[in-house]
Amino acid sequence: MTLLLNDTLTRHGPLPSAGTLATLSKNFIWGVATSAYQIEGGANAGGRGPSIWDTFAHTPGKTRNGDHGDIACDHFHRWPQDLELIRSLEVDAYRFSVAWPRVQATGAGPWNAQGLDFYDRLVDRLLSRGLQPHLTLYHWDLPQALQETGGWANRDTAFRFATYAEAVARRLGDRVASIATHNEPWCTAVLGHQTGQFAPGFRDEAMAVQVSHHLLLSHGLAMQAMRAAGVQAPLGIVLNHSSASPASKDPADVALASKLYAGFVRWYMDPLFLGHYPQDPGLTIYPDVRTGDMELIRAPMDFLGVNYYMRLWASASNVPAPMPMGATDMGWEIYPDGLRQLLTDLHRDYRLPPIYITENGMAEADRLQDGKVHDPRRIEFVRTHLEAIAQARDAGVDIRGYFYWSLLDNYEWDSGYTKRFGLVHVDYETQLRTPKDSAYWYRDLIRTARAMATQTTEEEAQLWQL
Ligand code: FCB
């Protein structure tokens, strides 16, 4: 059962300032985001093959409580209700990902018609509800069969990805509002191959570096294949970014901040926008790059997706971050000004296409009580991050939209079901969805921003008549 948002406009928390709302009222879309493995479930339904996350999550000791995504939010079966829920939030847009093993069970060979039909219906239903579909091709669920042949450490996987991208784009690219190749390649490379925290769980830094290059190469190859196929949708990539703060002016802290920023942000931005890997005294391992790779990687994009959760705190002597605004239930520092700084720095350093904030949000230890979830800290989190985005927009950064992560509480990777990021609470026993206060607040915010946009357009029209 799904509870829709249906009360009248009430105040669920303070809205951003009038100035912020005015800045974000025009040419700006509001959305919510999810990803396939985190919500779909239906692990063995409809011809889906296993992914590296199925294997990893079912390996004892890899995830909290051994949690896996076999059922998750059961979105594979409940998607029609979930789309009504999204509609009731009154957002403009929905960001979701396609599960590669659902549309091609082994990452090679035949396409699974049932899988493609699933996303086809989803896209059509979104459009019929007036919602823009924003599609991500890879949100970490590599077909397990491709892992058996080396996964992302094997250069050949990049070519398989391009074939997959083209097939999905040919099928859906006439209707979706954007296609992103990858979500957060840093996570796939580093958490998946260096720290072992994520699937496939390797601990090998040199491998992680080579994987990062293959991911970027696969992006370039996919862009080329989709462009050659005449795909009309805007094409880009989603990166997880942070600003970096040295703990002090001490040269060791400053050098560490530079290294962290180079490894996290510039490692992806420089190849994509400048055509080479960054140089930094702290970076010592570089991948094997073949002739022509960089030309592919740096091909122009139509948009850049930026995911922001926290800043990087750089202390060579392990001084903890002061965290004046506290931390989320993930233990991540709440630091909205880092988003302003990041966006203005990116704008200074690169010739950027339009930007979408494709993820931003917080985990909170939410409790459902009497049919309600009071989550004032989440409201405050979003409000302050929107202020930061408005400041960056006022400073000239071309930001076109904001997607809250996430629509629903869902499977938070190695943290399993213990971390709740949703605007909507999910009871995993009953699959009951209950909008939290923040869901109502987000809807109120969107209504207010829209009303302002209409108002300013009318005022402008009047001015022209004078
Ligand atoms: C991002 C991921 C997303 C979710 C959030 C909390 O790194 O893209 O799937 O896990 O973090």
Short mmCIF file of C-alpha atoms and ligand atoms in Angstrom, two decimals:
data_model
loop_
_atom_site.label_atom_id
_atom_site.label_comp_id
_atom_site.label_asym_id
_atom_site.label_seq_id
_atom_site.Cartn_x
_atom_site.Cartn_y
_atom_site.Cartn_z
CA MET A 1 0.00 0.00 0.00
CA THR A 2 1.18 3.49 -0.76
CA LEU A 3 0.11 6.58 1.11
CA LEU A 4 0.06 9.52 -1.26
CA LEU A 5 0.66 13.11 -0.29
CA ASN A 6 -2.79 14.58 -0.14
CA ASP A 7 -3.06 17.20 2.58
CA THR A 8 -3.48 20.87 1.91
CA LEU A 9 -0.55 23.25 1.83
CA THR A 10 0.81 23.57 5.33
CA ARG A 11 4.15 24.61 6.72
CA HIS A 12 6.30 21.58 7.45
CA GLY A 13 9.43 23.58 8.03
CA PRO A 14 11.05 26.85 6.98
CA LEU A 15 11.46 27.32 3.24
CA PRO A 16 14.66 28.76 1.76
CA SER A 17 14.88 32.56 1.65
CA ALA A 18 12.87 34.48 -0.95
CA GLY A 19 16.12 35.32 -2.74
CA THR A 20 17.07 31.66 -2.99
CA LEU A 21 13.63 30.70 -4.23
CA ALA A 22 13.74 33.49 -6.81
CA THR A 23 17.16 32.30 -8.02
CA LEU A 24 15.94 28.71 -8.28
CA SER A 25 12.53 29.47 -9.72
CA LYS A 26 13.45 29.76 -13.40
CA ASN A 27 14.83 27.19 -15.80
CA PHE A 28 15.34 24.79 -12.92
CA ILE A 29 13.87 21.35 -12.41
CA TRP A 30 13.05 19.57 -9.17
CA GLY A 31 13.40 15.85 -8.91
CA VAL A 32 13.97 12.74 -6.85
CA ALA A 33 16.47 9.96 -7.52
CA THR A 34 16.78 6.19 -7.04
CA SER A 35 18.86 3.37 -8.50
CA ALA A 36 17.90 -0.08 -9.74
CA TYR A 37 19.61 -2.42 -7.28
CA GLN A 38 18.65 -0.26 -4.32
CA ILE A 39 14.90 -0.39 -4.93
CA GLU A 40 13.84 -2.89 -7.59
CA GLY A 41 14.10 -6.32 -5.98
CA GLY A 42 12.71 -8.86 -8.43
CA ALA A 43 16.21 -10.30 -8.47
CA ASN A 44 15.16 -13.43 -10.32
CA ALA A 45 12.11 -12.06 -12.05
CA GLY A 46 11.58 -11.29 -15.70
CA GLY A 47 14.74 -12.91 -17.00
CA ARG A 48 17.17 -10.81 -14.95
CA GLY A 49 20.66 -12.25 -14.58
CA PRO A 50 22.80 -11.93 -11.44
CA SER A 51 24.92 -8.85 -10.90
CA ILE A 52 28.10 -8.36 -8.89
CA TRP A 53 25.98 -6.86 -6.11
CA ASP A 54 23.90 -10.06 -5.81
CA THR A 55 27.11 -12.04 -5.44
CA PHE A 56 28.74 -9.58 -3.05
CA ALA A 57 25.67 -9.12 -0.83
CA HIS A 58 25.17 -12.88 -0.57
CA THR A 59 28.78 -13.39 0.51
CA PRO A 60 28.84 -13.63 4.33
CA GLY A 61 30.39 -10.65 6.09
CA LYS A 62 30.24 -8.21 3.20
CA THR A 63 27.12 -6.21 4.12
CA ARG A 64 25.44 -5.15 7.35
CA ASN A 65 23.23 -8.00 8.64
CA GLY A 66 23.92 -9.82 5.38
CA ASP A 67 21.34 -7.55 3.76
CA HIS A 68 20.87 -7.89 0.00
CA GLY A 69 18.67 -6.43 -2.71
CA ASP A 70 16.61 -9.54 -3.58
CA ILE A 71 13.41 -7.76 -2.61
CA ALA A 72 14.50 -4.25 -1.56
CA CYS A 73 11.50 -1.93 -2.03
CA ASP A 74 9.89 -4.41 -4.43
CA HIS A 75 9.70 -1.59 -6.93
CA PHE A 76 9.88 -4.09 -9.79
CA HIS A 77 6.35 -5.11 -8.85
CA ARG A 78 5.11 -1.91 -7.24
CA TRP A 79 6.35 0.61 -9.77
CA PRO A 80 2.89 1.88 -10.80
CA GLN A 81 2.12 2.90 -7.21
CA ASP A 82 5.60 4.34 -6.83
CA LEU A 83 5.06 6.55 -9.86
CA GLU A 84 1.82 7.85 -8.36
CA LEU A 85 3.79 8.63 -5.24
CA ILE A 86 6.35 10.58 -7.28
CA ARG A 87 3.54 12.44 -9.02
CA SER A 88 2.01 13.35 -5.68
CA LEU A 89 5.31 15.03 -4.71
CA GLU A 90 4.68 17.40 -7.65
CA VAL A 91 8.28 17.13 -8.83
CA ASP A 92 9.28 17.71 -12.44
CA ALA A 93 11.63 14.81 -12.85
CA TYR A 94 12.61 11.32 -11.75
CA ARG A 95 16.14 9.94 -11.97
CA PHE A 96 16.43 6.14 -12.08
CA SER A 97 18.92 3.61 -13.36
CA VAL A 98 18.59 0.69 -15.73
CA ALA A 99 19.92 -2.62 -14.41
CA TRP A 100 22.24 -3.96 -17.10
CA PRO A 101 21.62 -7.62 -16.06
CA ARG A 102 17.88 -7.02 -16.40
CA VAL A 103 18.18 -6.07 -20.05
CA GLN A 104 21.10 -8.36 -20.91
CA ALA A 105 21.46 -11.17 -18.39
CA THR A 106 25.14 -11.95 -19.00
CA GLY A 107 26.35 -8.60 -20.33
CA ALA A 108 26.76 -10.11 -23.79
CA GLY A 109 24.50 -11.83 -26.25
CA PRO A 110 20.73 -11.49 -26.49
CA TRP A 111 18.64 -8.64 -25.15
CA ASN A 112 15.99 -9.56 -22.63
CA ALA A 113 12.71 -8.26 -24.05
CA GLN A 114 10.97 -8.41 -20.66
CA GLY A 115 13.65 -6.23 -19.11
CA LEU A 116 13.58 -3.63 -21.86
CA ASP A 117 9.77 -3.62 -21.73
CA PHE A 118 9.89 -2.91 -18.00
CA TYR A 119 11.86 0.32 -18.50
CA ASP A 120 9.85 1.19 -21.60
CA ARG A 121 6.62 1.10 -19.61
CA LEU A 122 8.21 3.03 -16.77
CA VAL A 123 9.30 5.79 -19.15
CA ASP A 124 5.92 5.98 -20.86
CA ARG A 125 4.06 6.09 -17.56
CA LEU A 126 6.36 8.84 -16.27
CA LEU A 127 5.71 10.89 -19.39
CA SER A 128 1.97 10.35 -19.13
CA ARG A 129 2.16 11.74 -15.58
CA GLY A 130 4.07 14.80 -16.76
CA LEU A 131 7.36 13.62 -15.25
CA GLN A 132 10.72 13.84 -17.05
CA PRO A 133 12.63 10.53 -17.04
CA HIS A 134 16.38 10.93 -16.37
CA LEU A 135 18.14 7.65 -17.02
CA THR A 136 21.47 6.37 -15.68
CA LEU A 137 22.98 3.39 -17.49
CA TYR A 138 25.32 2.11 -14.79
CA HIS A 139 24.63 2.41 -11.09
CA TRP A 140 27.06 -0.36 -10.06
CA ASP A 141 25.22 -3.55 -11.01
CA LEU A 142 27.60 -5.16 -13.50
CA PRO A 143 26.37 -8.51 -14.85
CA GLN A 144 28.16 -11.19 -12.82
CA ALA A 145 29.14 -13.02 -16.01
CA LEU A 146 31.31 -10.06 -17.02
CA GLN A 147 33.04 -10.17 -13.63
CA GLU A 148 34.02 -13.75 -14.39
CA THR A 149 36.01 -12.44 -17.35
CA GLY A 150 37.70 -9.72 -15.28
CA GLY A 151 34.95 -7.12 -14.87
CA TRP A 152 36.06 -3.50 -15.13
CA ALA A 153 39.70 -4.54 -14.81
CA ASN A 154 39.31 -6.03 -18.29
CA ARG A 155 39.41 -3.39 -21.03
CA ASP A 156 36.93 -5.42 -23.04
CA THR A 157 34.17 -4.60 -20.53
CA ALA A 158 34.28 -0.98 -21.75
CA PHE A 159 33.32 -2.16 -25.24
CA ARG A 160 30.52 -4.35 -23.86
CA PHE A 161 29.22 -1.33 -21.97
CA ALA A 162 29.10 0.74 -25.15
CA THR A 163 27.04 -1.96 -26.86
CA TYR A 164 24.65 -2.05 -23.91
CA ALA A 165 24.42 1.76 -23.81
CA GLU A 166 23.56 1.93 -27.48
CA ALA A 167 20.84 -0.71 -27.17
CA VAL A 168 19.15 1.06 -24.24
CA ALA A 169 19.51 4.46 -25.86
CA ARG A 170 18.05 3.23 -29.15
CA ARG A 171 15.05 1.90 -27.25
CA LEU A 172 14.45 4.79 -24.83
CA GLY A 173 16.52 7.73 -26.08
CA ASP A 174 13.59 9.21 -28.01
CA ARG A 175 11.66 9.77 -24.77
CA VAL A 176 14.01 10.26 -21.84
CA ALA A 177 15.11 13.75 -20.78
CA SER A 178 18.74 12.72 -20.29
CA ILE A 179 21.05 9.72 -20.30
CA ALA A 180 24.02 9.48 -17.95
CA THR A 181 26.59 6.79 -18.68
CA HIS A 182 27.96 6.21 -15.18
CA ASN A 183 26.98 7.04 -11.65
CA GLU A 184 30.01 7.89 -9.49
CA PRO A 185 32.84 6.00 -11.21
CA TRP A 186 35.07 6.85 -8.21
CA CYS A 187 32.94 4.51 -6.07
CA THR A 188 33.16 1.67 -8.58
CA ALA A 189 36.93 2.08 -8.90
CA VAL A 190 37.98 2.84 -5.32
CA LEU A 191 35.30 1.31 -3.10
CA GLY A 192 34.91 -1.65 -5.44
CA HIS A 193 38.58 -2.39 -6.18
CA GLN A 194 40.80 -0.60 -3.64
CA THR A 195 39.07 -0.65 -0.26
CA GLY A 196 36.86 -3.66 -0.98
CA GLN A 197 33.87 -2.04 0.69
CA PHE A 198 31.66 -2.41 -2.40
CA ALA A 199 31.24 -5.11 -5.06
CA PRO A 200 33.24 -6.75 -6.47
CA GLY A 201 35.31 -6.29 -3.30
CA PHE A 202 38.95 -6.24 -4.43
CA ARG A 203 41.77 -4.60 -2.46
CA ASP A 204 44.29 -3.63 -5.09
CA GLU A 205 45.15 0.01 -5.70
CA ALA A 206 46.81 -0.50 -9.08
CA MET A 207 43.75 -2.44 -10.23
CA ALA A 208 41.47 0.36 -9.01
CA VAL A 209 43.45 2.91 -11.02
CA GLN A 210 43.20 0.82 -14.18
CA VAL A 211 39.48 0.28 -13.52
CA SER A 212 38.95 4.05 -13.28
CA HIS A 213 40.47 4.40 -16.74
CA HIS A 214 38.32 1.63 -18.19
CA LEU A 215 35.24 3.29 -16.70
CA LEU A 216 36.15 6.61 -18.33
CA LEU A 217 36.93 4.81 -21.57
CA SER A 218 33.57 3.04 -21.43
CA HIS A 219 31.92 6.43 -20.96
CA GLY A 220 33.68 7.74 -24.07
CA LEU A 221 32.85 4.67 -26.12
CA ALA A 222 29.22 4.76 -25.00
CA MET A 223 28.92 8.46 -25.87
CA GLN A 224 30.38 7.75 -29.31
CA ALA A 225 28.03 4.80 -29.90
CA MET A 226 24.93 6.70 -28.73
CA ARG A 227 25.81 9.78 -30.82
CA ALA A 228 26.44 7.59 -33.89
CA ALA A 229 23.02 6.00 -33.35
CA GLY A 230 21.47 9.48 -33.53
CA VAL A 231 20.18 9.43 -29.95
CA GLN A 232 18.42 12.72 -29.31
CA ALA A 233 18.48 12.80 -25.49
CA PRO A 234 21.14 14.96 -23.80
CA LEU A 235 24.11 12.76 -22.83
CA GLY A 236 26.48 13.08 -19.89
CA ILE A 237 27.93 11.49 -16.76
CA VAL A 238 27.27 11.69 -13.00
CA LEU A 239 30.27 12.24 -10.70
CA ASN A 240 30.48 12.31 -6.93
CA HIS A 241 32.27 15.45 -5.91
CA SER A 242 33.44 17.21 -2.78
CA SER A 243 35.28 20.34 -1.93
CA ALA A 244 38.46 19.77 0.08
CA SER A 245 39.34 21.70 3.22
CA PRO A 246 42.83 21.62 4.74
CA ALA A 247 42.53 21.41 8.52
CA SER A 248 45.07 24.26 8.85
CA LYS A 249 47.53 26.33 6.83
CA ASP A 250 50.22 23.79 7.66
CA PRO A 251 51.83 22.75 4.32
CA ALA A 252 51.20 19.07 5.16
CA ASP A 253 47.45 19.69 5.47
CA VAL A 254 47.40 21.84 2.34
CA ALA A 255 49.25 19.14 0.38
CA LEU A 256 46.85 16.48 1.64
CA ALA A 257 43.82 18.55 0.60
CA SER A 258 45.34 18.96 -2.84
CA LYS A 259 45.97 15.22 -3.12
CA LEU A 260 42.46 14.30 -1.98
CA TYR A 261 40.85 16.77 -4.39
CA ALA A 262 43.09 15.54 -7.23
CA GLY A 263 42.18 11.90 -6.57
CA PHE A 264 38.49 12.47 -6.03
CA VAL A 265 37.43 15.34 -8.31
CA ARG A 266 40.22 16.12 -10.79
CA TRP A 267 40.90 12.43 -11.52
CA TYR A 268 37.59 12.40 -13.41
CA MET A 269 37.13 16.06 -14.39
CA ASP A 270 40.57 16.51 -15.99
CA PRO A 271 40.30 13.58 -18.42
CA LEU A 272 36.68 14.47 -19.27
CA PHE A 273 37.25 18.18 -19.79
CA LEU A 274 41.00 18.62 -20.36
CA GLY A 275 41.98 15.28 -21.88
CA HIS A 276 44.62 14.11 -19.37
CA TYR A 277 44.97 12.76 -15.84
CA PRO A 278 45.87 15.32 -13.16
CA GLN A 279 49.41 15.73 -11.90
CA ASP A 280 49.81 16.08 -8.17
CA PRO A 281 52.78 15.19 -5.96
CA GLY A 282 50.43 12.95 -3.97
CA LEU A 283 49.38 10.89 -7.00
CA THR A 284 51.85 8.16 -7.88
CA ILE A 285 49.99 5.45 -9.81
CA TYR A 286 48.70 6.12 -13.31
CA PRO A 287 46.81 3.77 -15.62
CA ASP A 288 47.80 2.27 -18.92
CA VAL A 289 46.28 4.65 -21.48
CA ARG A 290 46.21 3.72 -25.16
CA THR A 291 46.40 6.04 -28.14
CA GLY A 292 43.02 7.56 -28.85
CA ASP A 293 41.53 6.88 -25.39
CA MET A 294 41.71 10.48 -24.24
CA GLU A 295 40.08 11.84 -27.40
CA LEU A 296 37.14 9.55 -26.75
CA ILE A 297 36.95 10.44 -23.06
CA ARG A 298 37.03 14.19 -23.61
CA ALA A 299 34.30 14.29 -26.26
CA PRO A 300 31.79 17.03 -25.43
CA MET A 301 28.91 16.26 -23.09
CA ASP A 302 25.50 17.87 -22.95
CA PHE A 303 25.35 17.97 -19.16
CA LEU A 304 27.30 17.07 -16.04
CA GLY A 305 25.60 15.44 -13.05
CA VAL A 306 27.09 16.35 -9.68
CA ASN A 307 26.37 14.32 -6.54
CA TYR A 308 27.33 16.08 -3.32
CA TYR A 309 27.12 14.76 0.22
CA MET A 310 30.03 16.21 2.19
CA ARG A 311 33.42 17.89 1.99
CA LEU A 312 36.79 16.18 2.18
CA TRP A 313 38.54 17.09 5.41
CA ALA A 314 42.34 17.04 5.11
CA SER A 315 44.37 16.71 8.27
CA ALA A 316 47.84 15.16 8.00
CA SER A 317 47.86 14.73 11.78
CA ASN A 318 44.34 13.25 11.94
CA VAL A 319 42.64 16.22 13.60
CA PRO A 320 38.91 15.47 13.27
CA ALA A 321 36.65 17.84 11.31
CA PRO A 322 34.95 20.33 13.65
CA MET A 323 31.49 19.52 12.23
CA PRO A 324 29.74 22.73 13.36
CA MET A 325 26.51 21.63 11.67
CA GLY A 326 26.72 18.05 12.88
CA ALA A 327 26.77 14.78 10.96
CA THR A 328 24.24 12.54 9.25
CA ASP A 329 23.38 8.99 10.31
CA MET A 330 26.16 7.85 7.93
CA GLY A 331 28.58 9.88 10.05
CA TRP A 332 29.07 12.24 7.08
CA GLU A 333 29.70 15.87 7.99
CA ILE A 334 26.89 18.28 7.10
CA TYR A 335 28.65 21.07 5.23
CA PRO A 336 26.49 22.90 2.67
CA ASP A 337 29.03 25.61 1.92
CA GLY A 338 31.24 22.90 0.41
CA LEU A 339 28.69 22.58 -2.38
CA ARG A 340 28.89 26.29 -3.18
CA GLN A 341 32.67 26.14 -3.13
CA LEU A 342 32.81 23.00 -5.25
CA LEU A 343 30.48 24.40 -7.91
CA THR A 344 32.26 27.75 -8.15
CA ASP A 345 35.67 25.99 -8.28
CA LEU A 346 34.51 23.68 -11.06
CA HIS A 347 33.14 26.69 -12.93
CA ARG A 348 36.53 28.43 -12.57
CA ASP A 349 38.60 25.42 -13.62
CA TYR A 350 36.64 23.89 -16.51
CA ARG A 351 34.38 24.87 -19.41
CA LEU A 352 31.30 23.16 -18.05
CA PRO A 353 28.11 22.10 -19.75
CA PRO A 354 24.85 22.69 -17.80
CA ILE A 355 24.95 21.02 -14.40
CA TYR A 356 22.32 19.03 -12.57
CA ILE A 357 22.71 18.26 -8.89
CA THR A 358 21.83 14.62 -9.46
CA GLU A 359 22.11 13.57 -5.80
CA ASN A 360 22.09 15.30 -2.44
CA GLY A 361 20.44 14.13 0.74
CA MET A 362 20.95 12.69 4.17
CA ALA A 363 20.44 9.51 6.15
CA GLU A 364 18.61 9.95 9.40
CA ALA A 365 17.48 7.46 12.06
CA ASP A 366 13.84 8.10 11.15
CA ARG A 367 10.99 6.62 13.16
CA LEU A 368 7.45 6.04 11.99
CA GLN A 369 5.07 7.08 14.76
CA ASP A 370 1.31 7.37 14.41
CA GLY A 371 1.60 7.34 10.63
CA LYS A 372 4.08 10.21 10.56
CA VAL A 373 7.83 10.67 10.31
CA HIS A 374 9.18 13.92 11.67
CA ASP A 375 12.53 14.65 10.05
CA PRO A 376 13.35 18.31 10.65
CA ARG A 377 17.10 17.74 10.20
CA ARG A 378 16.54 16.48 6.66
CA ILE A 379 14.46 19.56 5.86
CA GLU A 380 17.24 21.74 7.22
CA PHE A 381 19.82 19.77 5.23
CA VAL A 382 18.00 20.33 1.94
CA ARG A 383 17.18 23.96 2.73
CA THR A 384 20.81 24.87 3.44
CA HIS A 385 22.12 22.99 0.42
CA LEU A 386 19.62 24.80 -1.80
CA GLU A 387 20.89 28.11 -0.41
CA ALA A 388 24.40 27.00 -1.44
CA ILE A 389 23.21 26.07 -4.94
CA ALA A 390 21.47 29.42 -5.32
CA GLN A 391 24.67 31.22 -4.32
CA ALA A 392 26.60 29.28 -6.94
CA ARG A 393 23.93 30.04 -9.53
CA ASP A 394 24.09 33.73 -8.66
CA ALA A 395 27.87 33.48 -9.13
CA GLY A 396 27.31 32.36 -12.71
CA VAL A 397 27.33 28.54 -12.50
CA ASP A 398 24.77 27.10 -14.92
CA ILE A 399 22.84 24.74 -12.62
CA ARG A 400 19.60 23.44 -14.10
CA GLY A 401 18.09 21.23 -11.42
CA TYR A 402 18.18 19.38 -8.13
CA PHE A 403 17.38 15.71 -7.43
CA TYR A 404 16.92 14.70 -3.82
CA TRP A 405 18.52 11.36 -2.90
CA SER A 406 16.35 9.44 -2.41
CA LEU A 407 12.67 9.08 -3.20
CA LEU A 408 12.40 6.04 -0.90
CA ASP A 409 14.32 4.58 1.99
CA ASN A 410 16.23 1.81 0.25
CA TYR A 411 19.13 -0.64 0.19
CA GLU A 412 22.16 1.44 1.13
CA TRP A 413 24.85 -0.90 -0.26
CA ASP A 414 27.17 -2.29 2.43
CA SER A 415 25.03 -0.57 5.10
CA GLY A 416 22.06 -2.66 4.01
CA TYR A 417 18.68 -1.42 5.21
CA THR A 418 20.05 0.37 8.28
CA LYS A 419 20.35 3.81 6.67
CA ARG A 420 17.29 5.79 5.66
CA PHE A 421 17.75 8.48 3.00
CA GLY A 422 14.18 8.68 1.69
CA LEU A 423 11.64 11.48 1.53
CA VAL A 424 9.32 8.51 1.91
CA HIS A 425 9.63 5.96 4.70
CA VAL A 426 9.53 2.29 3.74
CA ASP A 427 8.49 -0.48 6.12
CA TYR A 428 10.42 -3.42 4.65
CA GLU A 429 8.12 -6.01 6.27
CA THR A 430 4.91 -4.67 4.75
CA GLN A 431 6.32 -2.46 1.96
CA LEU A 432 4.15 0.35 3.29
CA ARG A 433 5.35 3.72 2.01
CA THR A 434 4.74 6.74 4.25
CA PRO A 435 5.76 10.24 3.16
CA LYS A 436 7.92 11.92 5.79
CA ASP A 437 7.51 15.57 6.77
CA SER A 438 10.34 16.33 4.35
CA ALA A 439 8.24 14.98 1.45
CA TYR A 440 5.48 17.46 2.22
CA TRP A 441 8.03 20.20 2.73
CA TYR A 442 9.69 19.43 -0.61
CA ARG A 443 6.34 19.61 -2.35
CA ASP A 444 5.54 22.92 -0.66
CA LEU A 445 8.91 24.27 -1.71
CA ILE A 446 8.34 23.25 -5.34
CA ARG A 447 4.87 24.81 -5.34
CA THR A 448 6.27 28.03 -3.94
CA ALA A 449 9.14 28.17 -6.43
CA ARG A 450 6.71 27.54 -9.28
CA ALA A 451 4.34 30.24 -8.07
CA MET A 452 7.28 32.65 -8.00
CA ALA A 453 8.30 31.71 -11.52
CA THR A 454 4.79 32.43 -12.79
CA GLN A 455 4.72 35.68 -10.87
CA THR A 456 8.03 36.92 -12.27
CA THR A 457 7.03 35.95 -15.80
CA GLU A 458 3.82 37.94 -15.43
CA GLU A 459 5.74 40.90 -14.05
CA GLU A 460 8.16 40.73 -16.95
CA ALA A 461 5.27 40.60 -19.41
CA GLN A 462 3.82 43.72 -17.80
CA LEU A 463 7.13 45.49 -18.02
CA TRP A 464 7.32 44.75 -21.73
CA GLN A 465 3.87 46.23 -22.21
CA LEU A 466 4.86 49.52 -20.58
C1 FCB B 1 25.74 7.76 -3.51
C2 FCB B 1 25.15 6.69 -4.39
C3 FCB B 1 23.74 6.33 -4.04
C4 FCB B 1 23.49 6.33 -2.57
C5 FCB B 1 23.99 7.59 -1.94
C6 FCB B 1 23.76 7.68 -0.47
O1 FCB B 1 27.12 7.61 -3.46
O2 FCB B 1 25.18 7.11 -5.73
O3 FCB B 1 23.45 5.10 -4.65
O4 FCB B 1 24.04 5.20 -2.02
O5 FCB B 1 25.36 7.74 -2.18
#
